[in-house]
Coordinates of N, CA and C in Angstrom, one line a residue:
Chain A
S1 N -5.8 -6.8 -13.3 CA -4.3 -7.1 -13.2 C -3.6 -5.9 -12.5
Q2 N -2.5 -6.1 -11.9 CA -1.8 -5.1 -11.2 C -1.2 -4.1 -12.2
Q3 N -1.3 -2.8 -11.8 CA -0.8 -1.7 -12.6 C 0.7 -1.7 -12.7
G4 N 1.4 -1.9 -11.5 CA 2.8 -1.8 -11.5 C 3.4 -3.2 -11.2
E5 N 4.5 -3.5 -12.0 CA 5.2 -4.8 -11.8 C 6.6 -4.5 -11.5
E6 N 7.2 -5.0 -10.4 CA 8.6 -4.8 -10.1 C 9.4 -5.9 -10.7
D7 N 10.7 -5.5 -10.9 CA 11.7 -6.4 -11.4 C 13.0 -6.0 -10.8
P8 N 13.8 -6.9 -10.2 CA 13.5 -8.4 -10.1 C 12.5 -8.6 -8.9
Q9 N 12.0 -9.8 -8.8 CA 11.2 -10.2 -7.6 C 12.0 -10.3 -6.4
A10 N 13.3 -10.7 -6.5 CA 14.2 -10.8 -5.3 C 15.6 -10.4 -5.8
L11 N 16.3 -9.8 -4.8 CA 17.6 -9.2 -5.1 C 18.5 -9.4 -3.8
S12 N 19.6 -10.0 -4.0 CA 20.5 -10.2 -2.8 C 21.9 -9.6 -3.2
I13 N 22.3 -8.6 -2.3 CA 23.6 -7.9 -2.6 C 24.4 -7.9 -1.3
Q14 N 25.6 -7.4 -1.4 CA 26.5 -7.2 -0.3 C 26.4 -5.8 0.2
E15 N 26.6 -5.6 1.5 CA 26.6 -4.3 2.1 C 27.6 -3.4 1.3
G16 N 27.2 -2.2 1.0 CA 28.0 -1.2 0.3 C 27.8 -1.2 -1.2
E17 N 27.2 -2.2 -1.7 CA 26.8 -2.3 -3.1 C 25.6 -1.4 -3.4
N18 N 25.3 -1.1 -4.6 CA 24.1 -0.4 -5.0 C 23.0 -1.4 -5.4
A19 N 21.8 -1.1 -5.1 CA 20.6 -1.9 -5.5 C 19.7 -1.1 -6.4
T20 N 19.4 -1.8 -7.5 CA 18.5 -1.2 -8.5 C 17.2 -2.0 -8.7
M21 N 16.1 -1.4 -8.5 CA 14.8 -2.1 -8.7 C 14.0 -1.3 -9.8
N22 N 13.3 -2.1 -10.6 CA 12.6 -1.5 -11.7 C 11.1 -1.7 -11.6
C23 N 10.3 -0.8 -12.1 CA 8.9 -0.9 -12.1 C 8.3 -0.5 -13.4
S24 N 7.4 -1.4 -13.9 CA 6.7 -1.0 -15.2 C 5.2 -1.0 -14.9
Y25 N 4.6 -0.1 -15.7 CA 3.1 0.1 -15.5 C 2.5 0.2 -16.8
K26 N 1.1 0.3 -16.8 CA 0.4 0.1 -18.1 C -0.3 1.4 -18.5
T27 N -0.9 2.2 -17.6 CA -1.7 3.3 -18.0 C -1.0 4.6 -17.7
S28 N -1.6 5.7 -18.1 CA -1.1 7.0 -17.7 C -1.2 7.3 -16.2
I29 N -0.3 7.9 -15.7 CA -0.2 8.1 -14.2 C -0.2 9.6 -13.9
N30 N -0.6 9.9 -12.6 CA -0.4 11.3 -12.1 C 0.9 11.4 -11.4
N31 N 1.3 10.4 -10.6 CA 2.6 10.3 -10.0 C 2.9 8.8 -9.7
L32 N 4.1 8.6 -9.3 CA 4.5 7.2 -9.0 C 5.3 7.3 -7.7
Q33 N 5.0 6.4 -6.8 CA 5.6 6.4 -5.4 C 6.3 5.1 -5.2
W34 N 7.3 5.2 -4.3 CA 8.0 4.0 -3.8 C 7.8 3.9 -2.3
Y35 N 7.5 2.6 -1.9 CA 7.3 2.3 -0.5 C 8.2 1.2 -0.1
R36 N 8.5 1.2 1.2 CA 9.3 0.1 1.8 C 8.4 -0.6 2.8
Q37 N 8.6 -2.0 2.9 CA 7.9 -2.7 3.9 C 8.9 -3.7 4.6
N38 N 9.1 -3.5 5.9 CA 9.9 -4.4 6.6 C 9.0 -5.6 7.0
S39 N 9.6 -6.7 7.3 CA 8.8 -7.9 7.5 C 7.9 -7.7 8.7
G40 N 6.6 -8.0 8.5 CA 5.6 -7.9 9.6 C 5.2 -6.5 9.9
R41 N 5.5 -5.5 9.1 CA 5.2 -4.1 9.4 C 4.4 -3.5 8.2
G42 N 3.9 -2.3 8.4 CA 3.2 -1.6 7.4 C 4.1 -1.0 6.4
L43 N 3.6 -0.4 5.3 CA 4.4 0.2 4.3 C 4.8 1.6 4.8
V44 N 6.0 2.0 4.4 CA 6.5 3.3 4.7 C 6.8 4.0 3.4
H45 N 6.3 5.2 3.2 CA 6.5 6.0 2.0 C 8.0 6.5 1.9
L46 N 8.6 6.3 0.7 CA 10.0 6.7 0.5 C 10.1 7.9 -0.3
I47 N 9.5 7.9 -1.4 CA 9.7 9.0 -2.4 C 8.5 9.0 -3.4
L48 N 8.2 10.2 -3.8 CA 7.1 10.4 -4.8 C 7.7 11.2 -6.0
I49 N 7.4 10.7 -7.2 CA 7.9 11.5 -8.4 C 6.7 11.7 -9.3
R50 N 6.5 13.0 -9.7 CA 5.3 13.3 -10.5 C 5.6 13.0 -11.9
S51 N 4.5 13.0 -12.7 CA 4.6 12.6 -14.1 C 5.4 13.5 -15.0
N52 N 5.5 14.8 -14.5 CA 6.3 15.7 -15.3 C 7.8 15.8 -14.8
E53 N 8.2 14.9 -13.9 CA 9.5 14.9 -13.4 C 10.2 13.7 -14.0
R54 N 11.5 13.7 -14.1 CA 12.3 12.6 -14.7 C 13.2 12.0 -13.7
E55 N 13.6 12.7 -12.7 CA 14.6 12.2 -11.7 C 14.4 12.9 -10.4
K56 N 14.5 12.1 -9.3 CA 14.4 12.7 -8.0 C 15.3 12.0 -7.0
H57 N 15.9 12.8 -6.1 CA 16.8 12.2 -5.1 C 16.3 12.5 -3.7
S58 N 16.6 11.5 -2.8 CA 16.3 11.7 -1.4 C 17.3 10.9 -0.7
G59 N 18.4 11.5 -0.1 CA 19.4 10.8 0.6 C 20.1 9.8 -0.3
R60 N 20.1 8.6 0.1 CA 20.7 7.5 -0.8 C 19.8 7.0 -1.8
L61 N 18.6 7.5 -2.0 CA 17.7 7.1 -2.9 C 17.7 7.9 -4.2
R62 N 17.6 7.3 -5.3 CA 17.5 8.0 -6.6 C 16.4 7.3 -7.4
V63 N 15.4 8.1 -7.8 CA 14.3 7.5 -8.6 C 14.3 8.2 -9.9
T64 N 14.0 7.4 -11.0 CA 13.9 7.9 -12.3 C 12.5 7.5 -12.8
L65 N 12.0 8.3 -13.7 CA 10.7 8.0 -14.3 C 10.8 8.3 -15.8
D66 N 10.4 7.3 -16.6 CA 10.3 7.4 -18.1 C 8.9 7.2 -18.5
T67 N 8.1 8.2 -18.7 CA 6.7 8.0 -19.0 C 6.5 7.5 -20.4
S68 N 7.5 7.7 -21.3 CA 7.3 7.1 -22.7 C 7.4 5.6 -22.6
K69 N 8.2 5.1 -21.7 CA 8.4 3.7 -21.6 C 7.5 3.1 -20.5
K70 N 6.8 4.0 -19.8 CA 6.0 3.6 -18.6 C 6.8 2.7 -17.7
S71 N 7.9 3.3 -17.2 CA 8.8 2.6 -16.3 C 9.5 3.5 -15.3
S72 N 9.8 3.0 -14.2 CA 10.6 3.8 -13.2 C 11.6 2.9 -12.6
S73 N 12.6 3.5 -12.0 CA 13.6 2.7 -11.3 C 14.0 3.3 -10.0
L74 N 14.3 2.5 -9.0 CA 14.7 3.0 -7.7 C 16.1 2.5 -7.4
L75 N 17.0 3.4 -7.2 CA 18.4 3.1 -6.9 C 18.7 3.4 -5.5
I76 N 19.2 2.4 -4.7 CA 19.7 2.6 -3.4 C 21.2 2.5 -3.4
T77 N 21.9 3.6 -3.1 CA 23.3 3.6 -3.1 C 23.9 3.2 -1.8
A78 N 25.1 2.6 -1.8 CA 25.8 2.2 -0.6 C 24.9 1.5 0.4
S79 N 24.4 0.4 0.0 CA 23.3 -0.3 0.7 C 23.9 -0.7 2.1
R80 N 22.9 -0.8 3.0 CA 23.2 -1.2 4.4 C 22.3 -2.4 4.7
A81 N 22.7 -3.2 5.7 CA 21.9 -4.3 6.2 C 20.5 -3.9 6.5
A82 N 20.4 -2.7 7.1 CA 19.1 -2.2 7.5 C 18.2 -1.9 6.3
D83 N 18.7 -1.9 5.1 CA 17.9 -1.6 3.9 C 17.1 -2.9 3.5
T84 N 17.4 -4.0 4.1 CA 16.7 -5.3 3.9 C 15.2 -5.1 4.1
A85 N 14.4 -5.3 3.1 CA 13.0 -5.1 3.1 C 12.4 -5.4 1.7
S86 N 11.1 -5.3 1.6 CA 10.4 -5.4 0.3 C 10.1 -4.0 -0.1
Y87 N 10.3 -3.7 -1.4 CA 10.1 -2.4 -2.0 C 9.0 -2.5 -3.0
F88 N 8.1 -1.6 -2.9 CA 6.9 -1.6 -3.8 C 6.8 -0.2 -4.5
C89 N 6.5 -0.3 -5.8 CA 6.1 0.9 -6.5 C 4.6 1.0 -6.5
A90 N 4.1 2.2 -6.5 CA 2.7 2.4 -6.5 C 2.3 3.5 -7.5
T91 N 1.4 3.3 -8.4 CA 1.0 4.3 -9.4 C -0.3 5.0 -9.0
D92 N -0.2 6.3 -9.1 CA -1.4 7.1 -8.8 C -2.1 7.3 -10.2
A93 N -3.2 6.6 -10.4 CA -3.8 6.7 -11.7 C -5.3 6.5 -11.5
Y94 N -6.1 6.7 -12.5 CA -7.5 6.5 -12.5 C -7.9 5.0 -12.6
L95 N -8.8 4.6 -11.7 CA -9.2 3.2 -11.8 C -10.3 3.1 -12.9
D96 N -10.7 1.8 -13.2 CA -11.8 1.6 -14.1 C -13.0 2.3 -13.7
T97 N -13.2 2.6 -12.5 CA -14.4 3.3 -11.9 C -14.4 4.8 -12.2
G98 N -13.2 5.3 -12.7 CA -13.1 6.7 -12.9 C -12.5 7.4 -11.6
R99 N -12.3 6.7 -10.6 CA -11.8 7.2 -9.3 C -10.3 7.1 -9.4
R100 N -9.6 8.0 -8.7 CA -8.2 8.1 -8.6 C -7.7 7.4 -7.4
A101 N -6.7 6.5 -7.5 CA -6.2 5.7 -6.3 C -4.8 5.2 -6.6
L102 N -4.2 4.7 -5.6 CA -2.9 4.1 -5.8 C -3.0 2.6 -6.1
T103 N -2.3 2.1 -7.0 CA -2.2 0.7 -7.3 C -0.8 0.2 -7.1
F104 N -0.7 -0.8 -6.2 CA 0.7 -1.3 -5.8 C 1.1 -2.5 -6.7
G105 N 2.4 -2.5 -7.0 CA 3.0 -3.7 -7.6 C 3.2 -4.8 -6.7
S106 N 3.8 -5.9 -7.2 CA 4.0 -7.1 -6.4 C 5.3 -7.0 -5.5
G107 N 6.1 -6.1 -5.7 CA 7.3 -5.8 -4.8 C 8.5 -6.5 -5.2
T108 N 9.6 -6.0 -4.8 CA 11.0 -6.6 -4.9 C 11.5 -6.8 -3.5
R109 N 11.9 -8.1 -3.2 CA 12.4 -8.4 -1.9 C 13.9 -8.2 -1.9
L110 N 14.4 -7.3 -1.2 CA 15.9 -6.9 -1.2 C 16.5 -7.5 0.1
Q111 N 17.6 -8.3 -0.1 CA 18.4 -8.8 1.0 C 19.8 -8.2 0.9
V112 N 20.2 -7.5 1.9 CA 21.5 -6.9 2.0 C 22.3 -7.7 3.0
Q113 N 23.4 -8.4 2.5 CA 24.2 -9.2 3.3 C 25.3 -8.4 4.0
P114 N 25.4 -8.5 5.3 CA 26.4 -7.7 6.0 C 27.8 -8.2 5.8
Chain B
D1 N 3.3 12.5 17.0 CA 2.2 12.0 16.2 C 2.2 10.5 16.3
A2 N 1.0 9.9 16.7 CA 1.0 8.5 16.9 C 0.9 7.7 15.7
G3 N 0.7 8.3 14.5 CA 0.6 7.5 13.3 C -0.8 6.8 13.2
V4 N -1.0 6.0 12.2 CA -2.3 5.3 12.0 C -2.3 4.2 13.0
I5 N -3.4 4.0 13.7 CA -3.5 3.0 14.7 C -4.6 2.0 14.3
Q6 N -4.2 0.7 14.3 CA -5.1 -0.4 14.0 C -5.2 -1.3 15.1
S7 N -6.5 -1.9 15.3 CA -6.7 -2.9 16.3 C -7.7 -3.9 15.8
P8 N -7.6 -5.1 16.2 CA -6.5 -5.7 16.9 C -5.3 -5.9 16.0
R9 N -4.1 -6.2 16.5 CA -3.0 -6.5 15.7 C -3.1 -7.9 15.1
H10 N -3.7 -8.8 15.9 CA -3.8 -10.2 15.4 C -5.3 -10.6 15.8
E11 N -5.8 -11.4 14.9 CA -7.2 -11.9 15.1 C -7.3 -13.3 14.6
V12 N -7.7 -14.2 15.4 CA -7.9 -15.6 15.0 C -9.3 -15.9 15.3
T13 N -10.1 -16.4 14.3 CA -11.5 -16.7 14.4 C -11.8 -17.9 13.6
E14 N -13.0 -18.4 13.9 CA -13.5 -19.6 13.2 C -14.4 -19.2 12.0
M15 N -14.4 -20.0 11.0 CA -15.3 -19.7 9.8 C -16.7 -19.5 10.3
G16 N -17.3 -18.5 9.7 CA -18.7 -18.1 10.0 C -18.9 -17.0 11.0
Q17 N -17.8 -16.7 11.7 CA -17.9 -15.7 12.7 C -17.7 -14.3 12.1
E18 N -18.3 -13.3 12.8 CA -18.1 -11.9 12.4 C -16.8 -11.4 12.9
V19 N -16.1 -10.6 12.0 CA -14.8 -10.0 12.4 C -14.9 -8.5 12.1
T20 N -14.5 -7.7 13.1 CA -14.4 -6.3 12.9 C -13.0 -5.7 13.2
L21 N -12.5 -5.1 12.2 CA -11.2 -4.5 12.2 C -11.4 -3.0 12.4
R22 N -10.5 -2.3 13.2 CA -10.7 -0.9 13.5 C -9.4 -0.1 13.1
C23 N -9.7 1.1 12.8 CA -8.6 2.0 12.4 C -8.9 3.4 12.8
K24 N -7.8 4.1 13.3 CA -7.8 5.5 13.7 C -6.8 6.2 12.8
P25 N -7.2 7.0 11.9 CA -6.2 7.7 11.0 C -5.5 8.8 11.7
I26 N -4.5 9.3 11.0 CA -3.7 10.4 11.6 C -4.6 11.7 11.6
S27 N -4.6 12.4 12.7 CA -5.4 13.5 12.9 C -5.1 14.6 11.8
G28 N -6.2 15.0 11.2 CA -6.1 16.0 10.1 C -6.1 15.4 8.7
H29 N -5.9 14.1 8.6 CA -6.0 13.5 7.3 C -7.4 13.3 6.9
D30 N -7.7 13.5 5.7 CA -9.1 13.4 5.2 C -9.4 12.3 4.3
Y31 N -8.3 11.5 4.0 CA -8.5 10.3 3.2 C -8.2 9.1 4.1
L32 N -9.0 8.0 3.9 CA -8.7 6.8 4.6 C -8.9 5.6 3.7
F33 N -7.9 4.7 3.7 CA -7.9 3.6 2.8 C -7.9 2.2 3.6
W34 N -8.5 1.2 3.1 CA -8.4 -0.1 3.6 C -7.8 -1.0 2.5
Y35 N -6.7 -1.7 2.8 CA -6.1 -2.6 1.9 C -6.0 -4.0 2.5
R36 N -5.9 -5.0 1.6 CA -5.7 -6.4 2.0 C -4.4 -6.9 1.3
Q37 N -3.5 -7.6 2.1 CA -2.3 -8.1 1.5 C -2.2 -9.6 1.7
T38 N -2.0 -10.3 0.6 CA -1.8 -11.8 0.7 C -0.6 -12.1 -0.2
M39 N 0.0 -13.3 0.0 CA 1.1 -13.7 -0.9 C 0.7 -13.8 -2.3
M40 N -0.5 -14.4 -2.5 CA -1.0 -14.6 -3.9 C -1.4 -13.4 -4.6
R41 N -2.1 -12.5 -4.0 CA -2.6 -11.3 -4.7 C -2.0 -10.0 -4.4
G42 N -1.0 -10.0 -3.5 CA -0.3 -8.8 -3.2 C -1.1 -7.8 -2.4
L43 N -0.9 -6.5 -2.6 CA -1.6 -5.5 -1.8 C -2.8 -5.0 -2.7
E44 N -4.0 -5.2 -2.2 CA -5.2 -4.8 -2.9 C -6.0 -3.7 -2.2
L45 N -6.4 -2.7 -2.9 CA -7.2 -1.6 -2.4 C -8.6 -2.2 -2.3
L46 N -9.2 -2.1 -1.1 CA -10.6 -2.6 -0.9 C -11.6 -1.4 -1.0
I47 N -11.3 -0.3 -0.3 CA -12.2 0.8 -0.3 C -11.5 2.0 0.2
Y48 N -11.9 3.2 -0.2 CA -11.4 4.4 0.4 C -12.4 5.5 0.6
F49 N -12.2 6.3 1.6 CA -13.1 7.4 2.1 C -12.4 8.7 1.9
N50 N -13.2 9.7 1.6 CA -12.7 11.1 1.7 C -13.8 11.9 2.5
N51 N -13.3 12.5 3.6 CA -14.2 13.3 4.5 C -15.3 12.4 5.0
N52 N -15.0 11.1 5.3 CA -15.9 10.2 5.9 C -16.9 9.6 4.9
V53 N -16.8 9.9 3.6 CA -17.7 9.4 2.6 C -17.0 8.4 1.8
P54 N -17.6 7.2 1.6 CA -17.0 6.2 0.7 C -16.9 6.7 -0.7
I55 N -15.7 6.7 -1.3 CA -15.5 7.2 -2.7 C -15.5 6.0 -3.7
D56 N -14.7 5.0 -3.4 CA -14.6 3.9 -4.3 C -14.6 2.6 -3.5
D57 N -15.6 1.7 -3.7 CA -15.6 0.4 -3.0 C -15.5 -0.7 -4.0
S58 N -15.0 -0.4 -5.1 CA -15.0 -1.5 -6.2 C -14.0 -2.6 -5.8
G59 N -13.2 -2.4 -4.9 CA -12.3 -3.5 -4.5 C -12.8 -4.4 -3.4
M60 N -13.9 -4.1 -2.9 CA -14.5 -4.9 -1.8 C -14.9 -6.2 -2.5
P61 N -14.4 -7.4 -2.0 CA -14.6 -8.6 -2.7 C -16.0 -9.1 -2.8
E62 N -16.7 -9.0 -1.7 CA -18.1 -9.6 -1.7 C -19.0 -8.8 -0.7
D63 N -20.2 -9.1 -0.8 CA -21.1 -8.4 0.2 C -20.9 -8.8 1.6
R64 N -20.1 -9.8 1.8 CA -19.7 -10.1 3.2 C -18.8 -9.1 3.8
F65 N -18.2 -8.2 3.0 CA -17.3 -7.2 3.5 C -18.1 -5.8 3.5
S66 N -17.9 -5.1 4.6 CA -18.5 -3.8 4.7 C -17.6 -2.9 5.5
A67 N -17.6 -1.6 5.1 CA -16.8 -0.6 5.8 C -17.6 0.6 6.1
K68 N -17.2 1.2 7.3 CA -17.9 2.4 7.7 C -16.9 3.4 8.2
M69 N -17.2 4.7 8.1 CA -16.4 5.7 8.8 C -17.4 6.7 9.4
P70 N -17.8 6.5 10.6 CA -18.8 7.3 11.3 C -18.3 8.7 11.6
N71 N -17.0 8.9 11.7 CA -16.4 10.2 12.0 C -15.0 10.3 11.5
A72 N -14.4 11.4 11.6 CA -13.0 11.6 11.0 C -11.9 10.9 11.7
S73 N -12.2 10.3 12.8 CA -11.1 9.7 13.6 C -11.3 8.2 13.8
F74 N -12.3 7.6 13.0 CA -12.5 6.2 13.2 C -13.2 5.5 12.0
S75 N -12.7 4.3 11.7 CA -13.3 3.5 10.6 C -13.2 2.0 11.0
T76 N -14.2 1.3 10.5 CA -14.2 -0.1 10.7 C -14.4 -0.9 9.4
L77 N -13.8 -2.1 9.4 CA -14.0 -3.0 8.3 C -14.5 -4.3 8.9
K78 N -15.7 -4.7 8.4 CA -16.4 -5.8 9.0 C -16.5 -6.9 7.9
I79 N -16.3 -8.1 8.4 CA -16.5 -9.3 7.5 C -17.5 -10.2 8.2
Q80 N -18.6 -10.5 7.6 CA -19.6 -11.3 8.1 C -20.4 -12.0 7.1
P81 N -20.4 -13.4 7.0 CA -19.6 -14.3 7.9 C -18.2 -14.4 7.3
S82 N -17.2 -14.7 8.1 CA -15.8 -14.8 7.7 C -15.6 -16.2 7.1
E83 N -14.6 -16.3 6.1 CA -14.3 -17.6 5.5 C -12.7 -17.7 5.5
P84 N -12.2 -18.9 5.5 CA -10.8 -19.1 5.5 C -10.0 -18.3 4.4
R85 N -10.6 -18.1 3.3 CA -9.9 -17.4 2.2 C -9.8 -15.9 2.5
D86 N -10.5 -15.4 3.6 CA -10.3 -14.0 4.0 C -9.0 -13.8 4.8
S87 N -8.3 -14.9 5.2 CA -7.1 -14.8 5.9 C -6.1 -14.0 5.2
A88 N -5.6 -12.9 5.8 CA -4.7 -12.0 5.2 C -4.3 -10.9 6.2
V89 N -3.4 -10.0 5.8 CA -3.1 -8.9 6.6 C -3.9 -7.7 6.0
Y90 N -4.6 -7.0 6.9 CA -5.4 -5.9 6.5 C -4.8 -4.6 7.0
F91 N -4.5 -3.7 6.0 CA -3.9 -2.4 6.4 C -4.9 -1.3 6.2
C92 N -4.8 -0.4 7.1 CA -5.5 0.9 7.0 C -4.4 2.0 6.7
A93 N -4.7 2.9 5.9 CA -3.8 4.0 5.6 C -4.6 5.3 5.5
S94 N -3.9 6.4 5.8 CA -4.5 7.7 5.6 C -3.6 8.7 4.9
S95 N -4.3 9.7 4.4 CA -3.6 10.7 3.5 C -4.1 12.1 3.8
P96 N -3.2 13.0 3.8 CA -3.6 14.4 4.2 C -4.3 15.1 3.1
P97 N -5.0 16.2 3.4 CA -5.6 17.0 2.4 C -4.5 17.5 1.4
G98 N -4.8 17.6 0.1 CA -3.8 18.0 -0.8 C -4.5 18.5 -2.1
T99 N -4.2 17.8 -3.1 CA -4.7 18.3 -4.4 C -6.1 17.9 -4.8
G100 N -6.8 17.3 -3.8 CA -8.2 16.8 -4.1 C -8.2 15.4 -4.4
A101 N -7.0 14.8 -4.4 CA -7.0 13.3 -4.7 C -5.9 12.7 -3.7
P102 N -6.0 11.4 -3.5 CA -5.0 10.8 -2.6 C -3.6 11.0 -3.1
D103 N -2.7 11.3 -2.1 CA -1.3 11.5 -2.4 C -0.5 10.5 -1.6
T104 N 0.6 11.0 -0.9 CA 1.4 10.1 0.0 C 0.5 9.5 1.0
Q105 N 0.6 8.2 1.2 CA -0.2 7.5 2.2 C 0.6 7.0 3.4
Y106 N 0.0 7.1 4.5 CA 0.7 6.7 5.8 C -0.1 5.4 6.3
F107 N 0.7 4.3 6.4 CA 0.1 3.0 6.7 C 0.2 2.7 8.2
G108 N -0.9 2.0 8.7 CA -0.8 1.5 10.0 C -0.1 0.2 10.0
P109 N 0.1 -0.5 11.2 CA 0.9 -1.7 11.3 C 0.2 -2.9 10.8
G110 N -1.1 -2.8 10.5 CA -1.8 -3.9 10.0 C -2.5 -4.8 11.0
T111 N -3.5 -5.6 10.6 CA -4.1 -6.6 11.4 C -4.0 -7.9 10.7
R112 N -3.3 -8.9 11.3 CA -3.2 -10.2 10.7 C -4.4 -11.0 11.1
L113 N -5.2 -11.3 10.1 CA -6.4 -12.1 10.3 C -6.3 -13.6 9.9
T114 N -6.6 -14.5 10.8 CA -6.6 -15.9 10.4 C -8.0 -16.5 10.7
V115 N -8.6 -17.0 9.6 CA -9.9 -17.6 9.8 C -9.7 -19.1 9.6
L116 N -10.0 -19.8 10.7 CA -9.9 -21.3 10.7 C -11.0 -22.0 10.1

């Protein structure tokens, strides 16, 4: 089963509003990352937060991490039509094989209406 | 920096045919990953390499799938024989040297494979 699960699956907002996406995971992690994917394109790394960090900012992005609840949130402030994309959380953790790798969630599809 | 390069971008083939997907990672990166993305299963890690050596191939679905990395600048993912359920977008990603484990990953544009 997937390590990270995003909520909601889809989100539609107006330009200028804030968008919040949540991610829950199951096992201990080394770090958690958020990626964006525009339709028909590859994933683009947005931000990484380590397990000993609680909050991180990058431009209009704010990420929080609560390791006690095994959850993270991505906030995009003052959204723009260009933010329309799918957003994925990815957890850096050890696989059942004992190897360390990223496991991606199912994604949140964000639609920002101009 | 050209980024991760994948070829072909689109591939349409018939069931039973051999398919080879190619990837050139970002120069200087020592991790290379192959993923598969479908609507039903999302983004799945198939295999990853470190310094050209396969580290974990537990995600490779069947023996029909094989991957190689003969040198630091080239990797292939081969499906032989292909089946309609292999239809998906296949992504290659690379990651720079860091803490001894994969960190931020840089994705290629993907290869959209359709098996008829």
